[in-house]
C-alpha cells in the first residue's frame, strides 16, 4: 500500500524491505496467537518475493531482541544509499 507513495515522493531512494521480530517466527506462543486469527509468521521466501514485487534492492530479516541481523540491515541500507548516489 505504501510503495507507490514512497516511489512518488522519493523516486531515487532505494527501498530495503526488512522483516522484523525474526525471533518470533519459531515462538510457540506467537504461533498460537496467529493461528487464532488464521495467520502464520511470514516466511523468508514470502518476504523475498514481496521485496522483488515492490522493486526493493534487498530483503533482510532481523531481531532487535536477539540482535540477530541488525548490523547487516544497517550495513545493507548504507551501501544501498551510497551506491544510489553515484
PDB file of C-alpha atoms in Angstrom:
ATOM      1  CA  UNK A   1       0.000   0.000   0.000  1.00  0.00           C
ATOM      2  CA  UNK A   2       2.810   2.430   0.841  1.00  0.00           C
ATOM      3  CA  UNK A   3       5.210   1.782  -2.022  1.00  0.00           C
ATOM      4  CA  UNK A   4       3.512   3.980  -4.654  1.00  0.00           C
ATOM      5  CA  UNK A   5       3.657   6.950  -2.275  1.00  0.00           C
ATOM      6  CA  UNK A   6       7.321   6.354  -1.445  1.00  0.00           C
ATOM      7  CA  UNK A   7       8.221   5.968  -5.111  1.00  0.00           C
ATOM      8  CA  UNK A   8       6.302   9.140  -5.968  1.00  0.00           C
ATOM      9  CA  UNK A   9       7.806  11.391  -3.298  1.00  0.00           C
ATOM     10  CA  UNK A  10      11.244   9.728  -3.092  1.00  0.00           C
ATOM     11  CA  UNK A  11      11.821   8.291  -6.579  1.00  0.00           C
ATOM     12  CA  UNK A  12      15.591   7.938  -6.237  1.00  0.00           C
ATOM     13  CA  UNK A  13      15.682   6.433  -2.758  1.00  0.00           C
ATOM     14  CA  UNK A  14      16.411   2.703  -2.636  1.00  0.00           C
ATOM     15  CA  UNK A  15      13.982   0.561  -0.664  1.00  0.00           C
ATOM     16  CA  UNK A  16      15.293  -2.129   1.653  1.00  0.00           C
ATOM     17  CA  UNK A  17      12.485  -4.321   2.952  1.00  0.00           C
ATOM     18  CA  UNK A  18      13.127  -5.597   6.484  1.00  0.00           C
ATOM     19  CA  UNK A  19      11.320  -8.403   8.271  1.00  0.00           C
ATOM     20  CA  UNK A  20      11.416  -7.537  11.970  1.00  0.00           C
ATOM     21  CA  UNK A  21      10.972  -9.703  15.071  1.00  0.00           C
ATOM     22  CA  UNK A  22      12.627 -12.661  13.377  1.00  0.00           C
ATOM     23  CA  UNK A  23      12.915 -14.348  16.777  1.00  0.00           C
ATOM     24  CA  UNK A  24       9.122 -14.727  16.977  1.00  0.00           C
ATOM     25  CA  UNK A  25       8.921 -16.920  13.887  1.00  0.00           C
ATOM     26  CA  UNK A  26       9.616 -20.020  15.986  1.00  0.00           C
ATOM     27  CA  UNK A  27       7.969 -18.791  19.190  1.00  0.00           C
ATOM     28  CA  UNK A  28       5.165 -21.195  20.114  1.00  0.00           C
ATOM     29  CA  UNK A  29       3.048 -18.570  21.918  1.00  0.00           C
ATOM     30  CA  UNK A  30       3.234 -16.274  18.901  1.00  0.00           C
ATOM     31  CA  UNK A  31       2.320 -19.086  16.526  1.00  0.00           C
ATOM     32  CA  UNK A  32      -0.707 -19.980  18.689  1.00  0.00           C
ATOM     33  CA  UNK A  33      -1.899 -16.361  18.708  1.00  0.00           C
ATOM     34  CA  UNK A  34      -1.522 -16.128  14.946  1.00  0.00           C
ATOM     35  CA  UNK A  35      -3.375 -19.425  14.447  1.00  0.00           C
ATOM     36  CA  UNK A  36      -6.349 -17.985  16.347  1.00  0.00           C
ATOM     37  CA  UNK A  37      -6.558 -15.365  13.601  1.00  0.00           C
ATOM     38  CA  UNK A  38      -5.928 -17.950  10.872  1.00  0.00           C
ATOM     39  CA  UNK A  39      -2.495 -16.456  10.191  1.00  0.00           C
ATOM     40  CA  UNK A  40       1.096 -17.625  10.358  1.00  0.00           C
ATOM     41  CA  UNK A  41       4.506 -15.953  10.537  1.00  0.00           C
ATOM     42  CA  UNK A  42       5.799 -14.554   7.266  1.00  0.00           C
ATOM     43  CA  UNK A  43       8.246 -16.995   5.693  1.00  0.00           C
ATOM     44  CA  UNK A  44      11.602 -15.744   4.400  1.00  0.00           C
ATOM     45  CA  UNK A  45      10.602 -16.661   0.847  1.00  0.00           C
ATOM     46  CA  UNK A  46       7.427 -14.560   1.126  1.00  0.00           C
ATOM     47  CA  UNK A  47       9.471 -11.567   2.242  1.00  0.00           C
ATOM     48  CA  UNK A  48      11.916 -12.028  -0.613  1.00  0.00           C
ATOM     49  CA  UNK A  49       9.051 -12.276  -3.107  1.00  0.00           C
ATOM     50  CA  UNK A  50       7.454  -9.106  -1.744  1.00  0.00           C
ATOM     51  CA  UNK A  51      10.780  -7.259  -1.979  1.00  0.00           C
ATOM     52  CA  UNK A  52      11.044  -8.272  -5.612  1.00  0.00           C
ATOM     53  CA  UNK A  53       7.433  -7.276  -6.275  1.00  0.00           C
ATOM     54  CA  UNK A  54       7.915  -3.749  -4.892  1.00  0.00           C
ATOM     55  CA  UNK A  55      11.307  -3.271  -6.517  1.00  0.00           C
ATOM     56  CA  UNK A  56      13.297  -3.243  -3.285  1.00  0.00           C
ATOM     57  CA  UNK A  57      17.075  -3.503  -3.511  1.00  0.00           C
ATOM     58  CA  UNK A  58      17.040  -6.215  -0.877  1.00  0.00           C
ATOM     59  CA  UNK A  59      15.202  -8.154   1.786  1.00  0.00           C
ATOM     60  CA  UNK A  60      16.706  -8.822   5.176  1.00  0.00           C
ATOM     61  CA  UNK A  61      15.391 -10.123   8.469  1.00  0.00           C
ATOM     62  CA  UNK A  62      16.437  -9.172  11.960  1.00  0.00           C
ATOM     63  CA  UNK A  63      15.582  -9.359  15.628  1.00  0.00           C
ATOM     64  CA  UNK A  64      16.262  -6.386  17.866  1.00  0.00           C
ATOM     65  CA  UNK A  65      15.680  -8.679  20.845  1.00  0.00           C
ATOM     66  CA  UNK A  66      18.466 -11.117  19.942  1.00  0.00           C
ATOM     67  CA  UNK A  67      20.390  -8.597  17.801  1.00  0.00           C
ATOM     68  CA  UNK A  68      20.462 -11.184  15.017  1.00  0.00           C
ATOM     69  CA  UNK A  69      20.805  -9.473  11.637  1.00  0.00           C
ATOM     70  CA  UNK A  70      20.549  -5.896  12.933  1.00  0.00           C
ATOM     71  CA  UNK A  71      24.063  -4.912  11.873  1.00  0.00           C
ATOM     72  CA  UNK A  72      23.508  -6.398   8.419  1.00  0.00           C
ATOM     73  CA  UNK A  73      20.328  -4.345   7.945  1.00  0.00           C
ATOM     74  CA  UNK A  74      22.147  -1.090   8.665  1.00  0.00           C
ATOM     75  CA  UNK A  75      25.141  -2.062   6.533  1.00  0.00           C
ATOM     76  CA  UNK A  76      22.921  -3.042   3.603  1.00  0.00           C
ATOM     77  CA  UNK A  77      20.888   0.171   3.876  1.00  0.00           C
ATOM     78  CA  UNK A  78      24.045   2.291   4.000  1.00  0.00           C
ATOM     79  CA  UNK A  79      25.560   0.523   0.986  1.00  0.00           C
ATOM     80  CA  UNK A  80      22.305   0.901  -0.958  1.00  0.00           C
ATOM     81  CA  UNK A  81      22.118   4.623  -0.177  1.00  0.00           C
ATOM     82  CA  UNK A  82      25.755   5.247  -1.082  1.00  0.00           C
ATOM     83  CA  UNK A  83      25.558   3.199  -4.285  1.00  0.00           C
ATOM     84  CA  UNK A  84      22.496   5.149  -5.438  1.00  0.00           C
ATOM     85  CA  UNK A  85      24.300   8.487  -5.076  1.00  0.00           C
ATOM     86  CA  UNK A  86      26.986   7.582  -7.638  1.00  0.00           C
TER      87      UNK A  86
END
